[in-house]
Amino acid sequence: MTLFRQLYSLLFGLFLLVIASLGYVQFNETRSFLSKQMESDLNNASHSLGLMLVPALEAGDIATVETLVNVIFEGGYYQQVQLTWMVDGKQQTWNNAIRVQGVPQWFIELGFFPTIERESTITSGWIQLAKLKITAHPGYGYNELWRIMSNTIIVFSILFLIAIITARFGLSWILKPLNEIAEHAKSVARREFGPDMKPPKTLELKDVVEAFNSMSAQLKQIFNSLDEEVSQLRTKNLVDGVSGLPNRQYMTGRIASWLSEPSSGALMLSQLTWLEDVHRKYGYQVRDETIKLLSQRLQEDLSGAGETVVARISAYEFAFLLINVEREQTSKYLQQLLRTINQEMVKAGCKPNEDYAIGIAERSSAGDATVSSLLGQADNALQLALREHKTYHWFESSEQQLFTREQWRDKLVDAINNKQFRFRWQAIQQVGVSKYLQREIFCQLQVEDKQVHAGQFMPYVELMSMGSLLDRCLIEKIVEEQLVDKVEQPLAINLTHQSISDVKFREWLGQFLKKTLHRGLLTFEIPESSIYSDNSACEALCHVIRDNGASFGIDHFGRQFGSMNYLQSFRPAYVKLDQSFAQFDDNERNTELCRALINVARGLDITVIVTGIQEQAQLDRFIPLKVNGYQGFILPPEELK
C-alpha cells in the first residue's frame, strides 16, 4: 500500500471514529433528555387529570370521567388510563391504540425507551376518592429521537464527505514532493539523471530532497567519471601521442573487425621518409609539430571520402582503411591523399612527389582475407613502390570479380523482389550457464547455382543504396518462415545504415511490428557508428522499435572514439563489444580499457556481449570482466533446419 493510501486510510479511520463517537454521545444525550421529558410530561398529565376528575368523582359522573380521559388521550402519547374507585373497589380501564408515524418499526423494536407508568391517589380534602394509573407510550421519544438522529447523520455525513475530499486533496498537495522524490528515485534507479528537484517548504521533506539531489549528483559524477576513464584509457592505449591519430593496435583490431563483416574497401600503407629529413634539419620538435599538422590535414581533407580510418602505425608510416568503397572511389581518395601530402611537404621545405610511397591492397570479395594477409599485400605494394621510386603502387590480385556492378544490381533487385535469400543463425551463449541469450541471423543468396555469402553482395547493397529494401525483404521473410517459433530466444537482425536514416523504412517497420504476433522475440542491431553520424535518426528508429514491443541493441560497441553518454538516452537492451577488443594483446592496459567499457554499460543495467571469440583462451580473458554473453566462431553459425 502506498504512503498516500496509508495516511488517507488513517485519517479516514480517525475521522470516522470521531464522527461515531460524537454520534454516540449525541444519541445517548438525546435519549436521556427525551426520557426525562416524557417522565415530566407523564407527571404533569397525572396531576392535571387528578385535579380535573375530583368534581366528577364526587358526583359519580362516569360520562364526565370518560370525556376527561379522552381529552388526555388526544393531548399526548398515553396508551392506558386505569381508575379504581375507593368506595367499592370498582376498576375501569381505558386503552388508546397509538401508531407512531414516520419511524421505522425496526427502530422502535430496538427498545431504547422503557414503558413509563405513574400511579396517584385522587383525594377531596381528607377523603380518598380513587386511584389513578396512567401508562405513557414511548412513541414521542422514538419520534423525536429518530428525527434528531436522522438530521444528525445527514449533517455528519455531509461534513464527513467534505472532510474526506478535503483530506484527499490536502494530502495530495502535501505529499506532492514525496511523489516527485519517488519518481526521481525511479529515474536514479534507471540511471537517468535529470535536473535537481526543487526543495519543498516542508522541513522534513526538504532534507530528504536535498539528500536525494546530493545522491543523484554523486551517482551522475560516478558514471561521468567512468566515461572519462574510458576516454583516457582509449587515448592511452589506442591513440598515438604525437599525431592524435589511432595507433597500430587500434588499426589492427579495426581491420580484423572489418574483415569479419560483409563489406568492401581497401587498405593503404604509406611511408613518409621526408619526415626524417625534417627531423635531421630542424629537430624532433619541428618534426612532431609537422606530423601533428599533417595528421590534422589528413583527417580534414579526407573526411568526405566515406567511412575511413587514418592511423599512425610507426614513426613515419601511416595506414588508411577505406570501408565500403570500390576501385573508382579508392582512386579518388588516393589522388586527394597525394595532393594533401605534397602540400604539406612544400610547407616543410621538401620537394613534392619525393621521399614517400603508398601501397594499396583491395579487399578480396572471396571473404578469406586475414589481417596479416591484407597487411602483407599492402606492404608488398609499398616496398615495390619504394624500389621503383614511384609515389604509389596497387597490389594486383589474380581474383576475378563474380559479376560486374550492373549485373549485381539486376541480381539483387530480382533476389529482393522474389525473396530468394536463405538464412543461417549463430547462437549467443550466456556466460557460465548452458543457455542462449539470443541468435543472430545471417543471410545468404543463391545465384546461378552458387551460394553467395553476405560478404560478397552486401558491399554492392550499400554502394547501390538498396539497404532499406533488403532489410524489409529479410524481416518479412523471417516472419513468413516463422523462424521465431523455432527458438525461445530473441532473433537479432542487423540493420543497414540506409534503413536507419530512411524515414519510410521507420514508418513501415512500425506498421509491420504492430501486425506481428511475436514481435517481442525480434531485436534489431544498430551499429554504433550510426549513432555518432545520425543520432536523431537512430533515436527515432529506437522509439519505433521500443513502442511497438520489440527491442534493440548496439553493435560494435566501443569502436568509435566518442562519449558513451548516448547509452543513457537510448537505453538499449544489450551492447555487443566490438570484435577488435577480442584481438587486442592480453595485457593490463587493454584489460582495463575493456573493463571500463563493460562497466559503463553494466552500470546502466545493459547486457554486455563480447564478440569475435574464436577460442576458449579469448573467452577466459573476458569472464573476469563480468560480461553476460559471448559470440564468435567458438560457436559457428548453423544452417536452419
mmCIF file of N, CA and C in Angstrom, residues 337-457:
data_model
loop_
_atom_site.group_PDB
_atom_site.id
_atom_site.type_symbol
_atom_site.label_atom_id
_atom_site.label_comp_id
_atom_site.label_asym_id
_atom_site.label_seq_id
_atom_site.Cartn_x
_atom_site.Cartn_y
_atom_site.Cartn_z
ATOM 1 N N LEU A 337 44.793 12.117 -51.296
ATOM 2 C CA LEU A 337 45.855 11.849 -50.323
ATOM 3 C C LEU A 337 47.198 12.344 -50.843
ATOM 4 N N LEU A 338 47.494 12.073 -52.109
ATOM 5 C CA LEU A 338 48.752 12.547 -52.703
ATOM 6 C C LEU A 338 48.817 14.070 -52.689
ATOM 7 N N ARG A 339 47.708 14.710 -52.999
ATOM 8 C CA ARG A 339 47.663 16.176 -53.017
ATOM 9 C C ARG A 339 47.928 16.740 -51.617
ATOM 10 N N THR A 340 47.314 16.166 -50.619
ATOM 11 C CA THR A 340 47.495 16.650 -49.247
ATOM 12 C C THR A 340 48.930 16.464 -48.780
ATOM 13 N N ILE A 341 49.512 15.298 -49.066
ATOM 14 C CA ILE A 341 50.901 15.050 -48.645
ATOM 15 C C ILE A 341 51.852 16.019 -49.334
ATOM 16 N N ASN A 342 51.671 16.238 -50.634
ATOM 17 C CA ASN A 342 52.553 17.155 -51.367
ATOM 18 C C ASN A 342 52.447 18.580 -50.832
ATOM 19 N N GLN A 343 51.236 19.010 -50.492
ATOM 20 C CA GLN A 343 51.064 20.364 -49.952
ATOM 21 C C GLN A 343 51.794 20.525 -48.629
ATOM 22 N N GLU A 344 51.733 19.521 -47.790
ATOM 23 C CA GLU A 344 52.432 19.598 -46.511
ATOM 24 C C GLU A 344 53.938 19.506 -46.688
ATOM 25 N N MET A 345 54.380 18.767 -47.702
ATOM 26 C CA MET A 345 55.820 18.693 -47.977
ATOM 27 C C MET A 345 56.366 20.054 -48.403
ATOM 28 N N VAL A 346 55.603 20.746 -49.224
ATOM 29 C CA VAL A 346 56.030 22.079 -49.670
ATOM 30 C C VAL A 346 56.129 23.028 -48.474
ATOM 31 N N LYS A 347 55.170 22.966 -47.569
ATOM 32 C CA LYS A 347 55.207 23.812 -46.383
ATOM 33 C C LYS A 347 56.418 23.508 -45.512
ATOM 34 N N ALA A 348 56.857 22.238 -45.513
ATOM 35 C CA ALA A 348 58.003 21.837 -44.685
ATOM 36 C C ALA A 348 59.323 22.047 -45.401
ATOM 37 N N GLY A 349 59.276 22.570 -46.634
ATOM 38 C CA GLY A 349 60.513 22.837 -47.365
ATOM 39 C C GLY A 349 61.051 21.627 -48.089
ATOM 40 N N CYS A 350 60.231 20.635 -48.388
ATOM 41 C CA CYS A 350 60.653 19.427 -49.096
ATOM 42 C C CYS A 350 60.076 19.435 -50.514
ATOM 43 N N LYS A 351 60.699 18.647 -51.370
ATOM 44 C CA LYS A 351 60.230 18.559 -52.744
ATOM 45 C C LYS A 351 59.047 17.603 -52.826
ATOM 46 N N PRO A 352 57.983 17.996 -53.526
ATOM 47 C CA PRO A 352 56.821 17.104 -53.635
ATOM 48 C C PRO A 352 57.146 15.883 -54.489
ATOM 49 N N ASN A 353 56.346 14.832 -54.279
ATOM 50 C CA ASN A 353 56.461 13.571 -55.021
ATOM 51 C C ASN A 353 57.804 12.883 -54.842
ATOM 52 N N GLU A 354 58.495 13.185 -53.765
ATOM 53 C CA GLU A 354 59.751 12.512 -53.455
ATOM 54 C C GLU A 354 59.744 12.070 -51.991
ATOM 55 N N ASP A 355 60.526 11.036 -51.718
ATOM 56 C CA ASP A 355 60.742 10.553 -50.349
ATOM 57 C C ASP A 355 59.443 10.098 -49.664
ATOM 58 N N TYR A 356 58.559 9.557 -50.401
ATOM 59 C CA TYR A 356 57.413 8.873 -49.795
ATOM 60 C C TYR A 356 56.816 7.928 -50.830
ATOM 61 N N ALA A 357 56.049 6.953 -50.350
ATOM 62 C CA ALA A 357 55.414 5.983 -51.234
ATOM 63 C C ALA A 357 54.177 5.421 -50.530
ATOM 64 N N ILE A 358 53.259 4.957 -51.362
ATOM 65 C CA ILE A 358 51.997 4.405 -50.849
ATOM 66 C C ILE A 358 51.740 3.070 -51.521
ATOM 67 N N GLY A 359 51.346 2.068 -50.699
ATOM 68 C CA GLY A 359 50.964 0.766 -51.223
ATOM 69 C C GLY A 359 49.486 0.510 -50.958
ATOM 70 N N ILE A 360 48.767 0.036 -51.986
ATOM 71 C CA ILE A 360 47.316 -0.159 -51.861
ATOM 72 C C ILE A 360 46.978 -1.626 -52.098
ATOM 73 N N ALA A 361 46.159 -2.171 -51.181
ATOM 74 C CA ALA A 361 45.655 -3.544 -51.326
ATOM 75 C C ALA A 361 44.151 -3.517 -51.133
ATOM 76 N N GLU A 362 43.424 -4.064 -52.091
ATOM 77 C CA GLU A 362 41.973 -4.106 -52.003
ATOM 78 C C GLU A 362 41.519 -5.401 -51.336
ATOM 79 N N ARG A 363 40.387 -5.311 -50.679
ATOM 80 C CA ARG A 363 39.842 -6.492 -50.000
ATOM 81 C C ARG A 363 39.296 -7.475 -51.019
ATOM 82 N N SER A 364 39.587 -8.738 -50.805
ATOM 83 C CA SER A 364 39.115 -9.779 -51.703
ATOM 84 C C SER A 364 37.628 -10.031 -51.477
ATOM 85 N N SER A 365 36.888 -10.210 -52.553
ATOM 86 C CA SER A 365 35.456 -10.490 -52.436
ATOM 87 C C SER A 365 35.189 -11.922 -51.993
ATOM 88 N N ALA A 366 36.243 -12.759 -52.003
ATOM 89 C CA ALA A 366 36.054 -14.151 -51.584
ATOM 90 C C ALA A 366 35.818 -14.258 -50.093
ATOM 91 N N GLY A 367 36.218 -13.248 -49.347
ATOM 92 C CA GLY A 367 35.948 -13.229 -47.919
ATOM 93 C C GLY A 367 36.912 -14.061 -47.102
ATOM 94 N N ASP A 368 38.053 -14.490 -47.689
ATOM 95 C CA ASP A 368 39.001 -15.321 -46.963
ATOM 96 C C ASP A 368 40.243 -14.551 -46.529
ATOM 97 N N ALA A 369 40.225 -13.218 -46.652
ATOM 98 C CA ALA A 369 41.386 -12.415 -46.266
ATOM 99 C C ALA A 369 41.512 -12.368 -44.753
ATOM 100 N N THR A 370 42.764 -12.275 -44.285
ATOM 101 C CA THR A 370 43.054 -12.112 -42.868
ATOM 102 C C THR A 370 43.799 -10.808 -42.668
ATOM 103 N N VAL A 371 43.960 -10.414 -41.407
ATOM 104 C CA VAL A 371 44.661 -9.162 -41.116
ATOM 105 C C VAL A 371 46.088 -9.234 -41.629
ATOM 106 N N SER A 372 46.765 -10.336 -41.349
ATOM 107 C CA SER A 372 48.164 -10.467 -41.752
ATOM 108 C C SER A 372 48.308 -10.503 -43.273
ATOM 109 N N SER A 373 47.374 -11.204 -43.949
ATOM 110 C CA SER A 373 47.495 -11.278 -45.408
ATOM 111 C C SER A 373 47.236 -9.925 -46.055
ATOM 112 N N LEU A 374 46.241 -9.178 -45.563
ATOM 113 C CA LEU A 374 45.945 -7.867 -46.140
ATOM 114 C C LEU A 374 47.072 -6.884 -45.859
ATOM 115 N N LEU A 375 47.600 -6.896 -44.639
ATOM 116 C CA LEU A 375 48.740 -6.037 -44.326
ATOM 117 C C LEU A 375 49.958 -6.421 -45.165
ATOM 118 N N GLY A 376 50.119 -7.728 -45.381
ATOM 119 C CA GLY A 376 51.244 -8.180 -46.204
ATOM 120 C C GLY A 376 51.113 -7.712 -47.637
ATOM 121 N N GLN A 377 49.924 -7.774 -48.198
ATOM 122 C CA GLN A 377 49.718 -7.312 -49.573
ATOM 123 C C GLN A 377 49.992 -5.812 -49.695
ATOM 124 N N ALA A 378 49.468 -5.032 -48.730
ATOM 125 C CA ALA A 378 49.702 -3.585 -48.776
ATOM 126 C C ALA A 378 51.185 -3.269 -48.593
ATOM 127 N N ASP A 379 51.883 -4.019 -47.734
ATOM 128 C CA ASP A 379 53.316 -3.763 -47.519
ATOM 129 C C ASP A 379 54.134 -4.157 -48.747
ATOM 130 N N ASN A 380 53.757 -5.250 -49.401
ATOM 131 C CA ASN A 380 54.463 -5.635 -50.637
ATOM 132 C C ASN A 380 54.328 -4.548 -51.691
ATOM 133 N N ALA A 381 53.108 -3.996 -51.829
ATOM 134 C CA ALA A 381 52.903 -2.911 -52.792
ATOM 135 C C ALA A 381 53.719 -1.685 -52.405
ATOM 136 N N LEU A 382 53.823 -1.411 -51.101
ATOM 137 C CA LEU A 382 54.597 -0.263 -50.633
ATOM 138 C C LEU A 382 56.084 -0.446 -50.938
ATOM 139 N N GLN A 383 56.609 -1.625 -50.647
ATOM 140 C CA GLN A 383 58.040 -1.874 -50.888
ATOM 141 C C GLN A 383 58.365 -1.809 -52.375
ATOM 142 N N LEU A 384 57.435 -2.305 -53.193
ATOM 143 C CA LEU A 384 57.662 -2.237 -54.639
ATOM 144 C C LEU A 384 57.673 -0.780 -55.114
ATOM 145 N N ALA A 385 56.788 0.056 -54.579
ATOM 146 C CA ALA A 385 56.770 1.473 -54.942
ATOM 147 C C ALA A 385 58.064 2.156 -54.510
ATOM 148 N N LEU A 386 58.594 1.799 -53.338
ATOM 149 C CA LEU A 386 59.852 2.390 -52.875
ATOM 150 C C LEU A 386 61.017 1.974 -53.774
ATOM 151 N N ARG A 387 61.042 0.697 -54.169
ATOM 152 C CA ARG A 387 62.152 0.221 -55.008
ATOM 153 C C ARG A 387 62.108 0.860 -56.391
ATOM 154 N N GLU A 388 60.894 1.054 -56.895
ATOM 155 C CA GLU A 388 60.769 1.611 -58.239
ATOM 156 C C GLU A 388 60.662 3.131 -58.225
ATOM 157 N N HIS A 389 60.793 3.729 -57.004
ATOM 158 C CA HIS A 389 60.745 5.188 -56.857
ATOM 159 C C HIS A 389 59.447 5.770 -57.424
ATOM 160 N N LYS A 390 58.354 5.103 -57.134
ATOM 161 C CA LYS A 390 57.031 5.583 -57.521
ATOM 162 C C LYS A 390 56.300 6.090 -56.277
ATOM 163 N N THR A 391 55.336 6.973 -56.476
ATOM 164 C CA THR A 391 54.588 7.504 -55.330
ATOM 165 C C THR A 391 53.555 6.507 -54.822
ATOM 166 N N TYR A 392 53.104 5.598 -55.664
ATOM 167 C CA TYR A 392 52.147 4.600 -55.190
ATOM 168 C C TYR A 392 52.202 3.376 -56.085
ATOM 169 N N HIS A 393 51.654 2.260 -55.535
ATOM 170 C CA HIS A 393 51.573 1.023 -56.304
ATOM 171 C C HIS A 393 50.389 0.218 -55.789
ATOM 172 N N TRP A 394 49.618 -0.359 -56.728
ATOM 173 C CA TRP A 394 48.480 -1.201 -56.385
ATOM 174 C C TRP A 394 48.923 -2.662 -56.333
ATOM 175 N N PHE A 395 48.490 -3.357 -55.325
ATOM 176 C CA PHE A 395 48.712 -4.794 -55.289
ATOM 177 C C PHE A 395 47.684 -5.440 -56.208
ATOM 178 N N GLU A 396 48.174 -6.135 -57.220
ATOM 179 C CA GLU A 396 47.280 -6.736 -58.199
ATOM 180 C C GLU A 396 46.952 -8.167 -57.798
ATOM 181 N N SER A 397 45.686 -8.428 -57.643
ATOM 182 C CA SER A 397 45.228 -9.758 -57.279
ATOM 183 C C SER A 397 44.763 -10.489 -58.529
ATOM 184 N N SER A 398 44.990 -11.792 -58.526
ATOM 185 C CA SER A 398 44.562 -12.603 -59.665
ATOM 186 C C SER A 398 43.067 -12.941 -59.609
ATOM 187 N N GLU A 399 42.414 -12.533 -58.542
ATOM 188 C CA GLU A 399 40.994 -12.852 -58.373
ATOM 189 C C GLU A 399 40.140 -12.065 -59.366
ATOM 190 N N GLN A 400 39.189 -12.732 -59.927
ATOM 191 C CA GLN A 400 38.251 -12.094 -60.847
ATOM 192 C C GLN A 400 36.920 -11.855 -60.144
ATOM 193 N N GLN A 401 36.313 -10.732 -60.469
ATOM 194 C CA GLN A 401 35.029 -10.401 -59.875
ATOM 195 C C GLN A 401 33.953 -11.372 -60.353
ATOM 196 N N LEU A 402 33.063 -11.722 -59.423
ATOM 197 C CA LEU A 402 31.997 -12.662 -59.749
ATOM 198 C C LEU A 402 31.054 -12.072 -60.792
ATOM 199 N N PHE A 403 30.654 -10.801 -60.580
ATOM 200 C CA PHE A 403 29.776 -10.101 -61.513
ATOM 201 C C PHE A 403 30.205 -8.647 -61.578
ATOM 202 N N THR A 404 29.790 -7.980 -62.646
ATOM 203 C CA THR A 404 30.012 -6.541 -62.727
ATOM 204 C C THR A 404 29.006 -5.837 -61.817
ATOM 205 N N ARG A 405 29.207 -4.551 -61.644
ATOM 206 C CA ARG A 405 28.322 -3.789 -60.766
ATOM 207 C C ARG A 405 26.889 -3.807 -61.270
ATOM 208 N N GLU A 406 26.679 -3.645 -62.564
ATOM 209 C CA GLU A 406 25.330 -3.643 -63.114
ATOM 210 C C GLU A 406 24.686 -5.023 -63.030
ATOM 211 N N GLN A 407 25.524 -6.050 -63.196
ATOM 212 C CA GLN A 407 24.986 -7.396 -63.038
ATOM 213 C C GLN A 407 24.533 -7.645 -61.595
ATOM 214 N N TRP A 408 25.329 -7.149 -60.657
ATOM 215 C CA TRP A 408 24.941 -7.276 -59.246
ATOM 216 C C TRP A 408 23.625 -6.547 -58.991
ATOM 217 N N ARG A 409 23.462 -5.374 -59.593
ATOM 218 C CA ARG A 409 22.223 -4.618 -59.390
ATOM 219 C C ARG A 409 21.014 -5.446 -59.843
ATOM 220 N N ASP A 410 21.097 -6.022 -61.031
ATOM 221 C CA ASP A 410 19.975 -6.806 -61.549
ATOM 222 C C ASP A 410 19.688 -8.021 -60.676
ATOM 223 N N LYS A 411 20.744 -8.686 -60.265
ATOM 224 C CA LYS A 411 20.554 -9.909 -59.486
ATOM 225 C C LYS A 411 20.022 -9.601 -58.088
ATOM 226 N N LEU A 412 20.470 -8.514 -57.482
ATOM 227 C CA LEU A 412 19.987 -8.152 -56.150
ATOM 228 C C LEU A 412 18.534 -7.689 -56.195
ATOM 229 N N VAL A 413 18.186 -6.903 -57.215
ATOM 230 C CA VAL A 413 16.793 -6.471 -57.352
ATOM 231 C C VAL A 413 15.881 -7.675 -57.514
ATOM 232 N N ASP A 414 16.301 -8.625 -58.333
ATOM 233 C CA ASP A 414 15.500 -9.838 -58.538
ATOM 234 C C ASP A 414 15.401 -10.657 -57.252
ATOM 235 N N ALA A 415 16.514 -10.762 -56.519
ATOM 236 C CA ALA A 415 16.522 -11.542 -55.276
ATOM 237 C C ALA A 415 15.627 -10.901 -54.219
ATOM 238 N N ILE A 416 15.636 -9.570 -54.144
ATOM 239 C CA ILE A 416 14.803 -8.880 -53.157
ATOM 240 C C ILE A 416 13.330 -8.997 -53.508
ATOM 241 N N ASN A 417 13.015 -8.825 -54.774
ATOM 242 C CA ASN A 417 11.615 -8.900 -55.186
ATOM 243 C C ASN A 417 11.030 -10.296 -54.974
ATOM 244 N N ASN A 418 11.857 -11.326 -55.156
ATOM 245 C CA ASN A 418 11.374 -12.706 -55.044
ATOM 246 C C ASN A 418 11.779 -13.374 -53.736
ATOM 247 N N LYS A 419 12.406 -12.612 -52.855
ATOM 248 C CA LYS A 419 12.804 -13.119 -51.535
ATOM 249 C C LYS A 419 13.557 -14.444 -51.642
ATOM 250 N N GLN A 420 14.674 -14.381 -52.397
ATOM 251 C CA GLN A 420 15.445 -15.584 -52.667
ATOM 252 C C GLN A 420 16.545 -15.844 -51.639
ATOM 253 N N PHE A 421 16.523 -15.136 -50.530
ATOM 254 C CA PHE A 421 17.598 -15.268 -49.548
ATOM 255 C C PHE A 421 17.340 -16.462 -48.632
ATOM 256 N N ARG A 422 18.425 -17.033 -48.179
ATOM 257 C CA ARG A 422 18.383 -18.118 -47.204
ATOM 258 C C ARG A 422 19.079 -17.647 -45.928
ATOM 259 N N PHE A 423 18.800 -18.338 -44.825
ATOM 260 C CA PHE A 423 19.294 -17.878 -43.533
ATOM 261 C C PHE A 423 20.153 -18.923 -42.833
ATOM 262 N N ARG A 424 21.096 -18.401 -42.067
ATOM 263 C CA ARG A 424 21.798 -19.155 -41.037
ATOM 264 C C ARG A 424 21.695 -18.343 -39.750
ATOM 265 N N TRP A 425 21.920 -18.997 -38.626
ATOM 266 C CA TRP A 425 21.947 -18.236 -37.385
ATOM 267 C C TRP A 425 23.091 -18.695 -36.506
ATOM 268 N N GLN A 426 23.493 -17.776 -35.647
ATOM 269 C CA GLN A 426 24.602 -18.047 -34.726
ATOM 270 C C GLN A 426 24.126 -17.777 -33.308
ATOM 271 N N ALA A 427 24.400 -18.712 -32.427
ATOM 272 C CA ALA A 427 23.947 -18.594 -31.043
ATOM 273 C C ALA A 427 24.862 -17.673 -30.255
ATOM 274 N N ILE A 428 24.258 -16.901 -29.361
ATOM 275 C CA ILE A 428 24.998 -16.088 -28.383
ATOM 276 C C ILE A 428 24.838 -16.787 -27.039
ATOM 277 N N GLN A 429 25.939 -17.298 -26.523
ATOM 278 C CA GLN A 429 25.912 -18.118 -25.314
ATOM 279 C C GLN A 429 26.003 -17.236 -24.071
ATOM 280 N N GLN A 430 25.209 -17.570 -23.061
ATOM 281 C CA GLN A 430 25.297 -16.879 -21.782
ATOM 282 C C GLN A 430 26.504 -17.407 -21.012
ATOM 283 N N VAL A 431 27.246 -16.506 -20.397
ATOM 284 C CA VAL A 431 28.457 -16.889 -19.676
ATOM 285 C C VAL A 431 28.085 -17.655 -18.411
ATOM 286 N N GLY A 432 28.732 -18.800 -18.230
ATOM 287 C CA GLY A 432 28.556 -19.564 -17.001
ATOM 288 C C GLY A 432 27.300 -20.403 -16.941
ATOM 289 N N VAL A 433 26.447 -20.328 -17.958
ATOM 290 C CA VAL A 433 25.189 -21.081 -17.968
ATOM 291 C C VAL A 433 25.005 -21.667 -19.364
ATOM 292 N N SER A 434 24.545 -22.888 -19.429
ATOM 293 C CA SER A 434 24.294 -23.518 -20.728
ATOM 294 C C SER A 434 22.949 -23.045 -21.275
ATOM 295 N N LYS A 435 22.916 -21.773 -21.586
ATOM 296 C CA LYS A 435 21.684 -21.148 -22.053
ATOM 297 C C LYS A 435 22.036 -20.077 -23.067
ATOM 298 N N TYR A 436 21.203 -19.963 -24.101
ATOM 299 C CA TYR A 436 21.433 -18.963 -25.131
ATOM 300 C C TYR A 436 20.717 -17.657 -24.773
ATOM 301 N N LEU A 437 21.407 -16.551 -25.001
ATOM 302 C CA LEU A 437 20.786 -15.238 -24.809
ATOM 303 C C LEU A 437 19.938 -14.859 -26.023
ATOM 304 N N GLN A 438 20.455 -15.147 -27.214
ATOM 305 C CA GLN A 438 19.746 -14.822 -28.452
ATOM 306 C C GLN A 438 20.420 -15.561 -29.594
ATOM 307 N N ARG A 439 19.884 -15.398 -30.784
ATOM 308 C CA ARG A 439 20.501 -15.933 -32.002
ATOM 309 C C ARG A 439 20.539 -14.815 -33.039
ATOM 310 N N GLU A 440 21.690 -14.666 -33.675
ATOM 311 C CA GLU A 440 21.836 -13.634 -34.709
ATOM 312 C C GLU A 440 21.640 -14.259 -36.081
ATOM 313 N N ILE A 441 20.866 -13.566 -36.897
ATOM 314 C CA ILE A 441 20.507 -14.063 -38.229
ATOM 315 C C ILE A 441 21.520 -13.567 -39.262
ATOM 316 N N PHE A 442 21.978 -14.491 -40.134
ATOM 317 C CA PHE A 442 22.829 -14.149 -41.275
ATOM 318 C C PHE A 442 22.124 -14.631 -42.541
ATOM 319 N N CYS A 443 22.312 -13.895 -43.621
ATOM 320 C CA CYS A 443 21.633 -14.253 -44.863
ATOM 321 C C CYS A 443 22.636 -14.680 -45.929
ATOM 322 N N GLN A 444 22.167 -15.512 -46.844
ATOM 323 C CA GLN A 444 22.929 -15.963 -47.998
ATOM 324 C C GLN A 444 22.046 -15.841 -49.232
ATOM 325 N N LEU A 445 22.702 -15.907 -50.391
ATOM 326 C CA LEU A 445 21.960 -15.735 -51.643
ATOM 327 C C LEU A 445 22.392 -16.816 -52.627
ATOM 328 N N GLN A 446 21.424 -17.422 -53.245
ATOM 329 C CA GLN A 446 21.691 -18.430 -54.271
ATOM 330 C C GLN A 446 21.665 -17.742 -55.631
ATOM 331 N N VAL A 447 22.844 -17.668 -56.277
ATOM 332 C CA VAL A 447 22.952 -17.011 -57.581
ATOM 333 C C VAL A 447 23.591 -17.987 -58.560
ATOM 334 N N GLU A 448 22.812 -18.401 -59.566
ATOM 335 C CA GLU A 448 23.324 -19.281 -60.627
ATOM 336 C C GLU A 448 24.032 -20.503 -60.045
ATOM 337 N N ASP A 449 23.329 -21.214 -59.191
ATOM 338 C CA ASP A 449 23.831 -22.448 -58.571
ATOM 339 C C ASP A 449 25.043 -22.209 -57.678
ATOM 340 N N LYS A 450 25.261 -20.960 -57.288
ATOM 341 C CA LYS A 450 26.362 -20.649 -56.387
ATOM 342 C C LYS A 450 25.812 -20.051 -55.101
ATOM 343 N N GLN A 451 26.368 -20.504 -54.002
ATOM 344 C CA GLN A 451 25.974 -19.971 -52.704
ATOM 345 C C GLN A 451 26.836 -18.743 -52.413
ATOM 346 N N VAL A 452 26.234 -17.571 -52.410
ATOM 347 C CA VAL A 452 26.965 -16.318 -52.214
ATOM 348 C C VAL A 452 26.690 -15.810 -50.802
ATOM 349 N N HIS A 453 27.749 -15.630 -50.022
ATOM 350 C CA HIS A 453 27.554 -15.147 -48.657
ATOM 351 C C HIS A 453 27.444 -13.627 -48.631
ATOM 352 N N ALA A 454 27.038 -13.098 -47.490
ATOM 353 C CA ALA A 454 26.755 -11.658 -47.384
ATOM 354 C C ALA A 454 27.984 -10.807 -47.656
ATOM 355 N N GLY A 455 29.169 -11.319 -47.324
ATOM 356 C CA GLY A 455 30.376 -10.545 -47.556
ATOM 357 C C GLY A 455 30.620 -10.237 -49.012
ATOM 358 N N GLN A 456 30.006 -11.005 -49.917
ATOM 359 C CA GLN A 456 30.201 -10.777 -51.340
ATOM 360 C C GLN A 456 29.176 -9.812 -51.929
ATOM 361 N N PHE A 457 27.938 -9.847 -51.423
ATOM 362 C CA PHE A 457 26.935 -8.971 -52.051
ATOM 363 C C PHE A 457 26.574 -7.741 -51.213
#
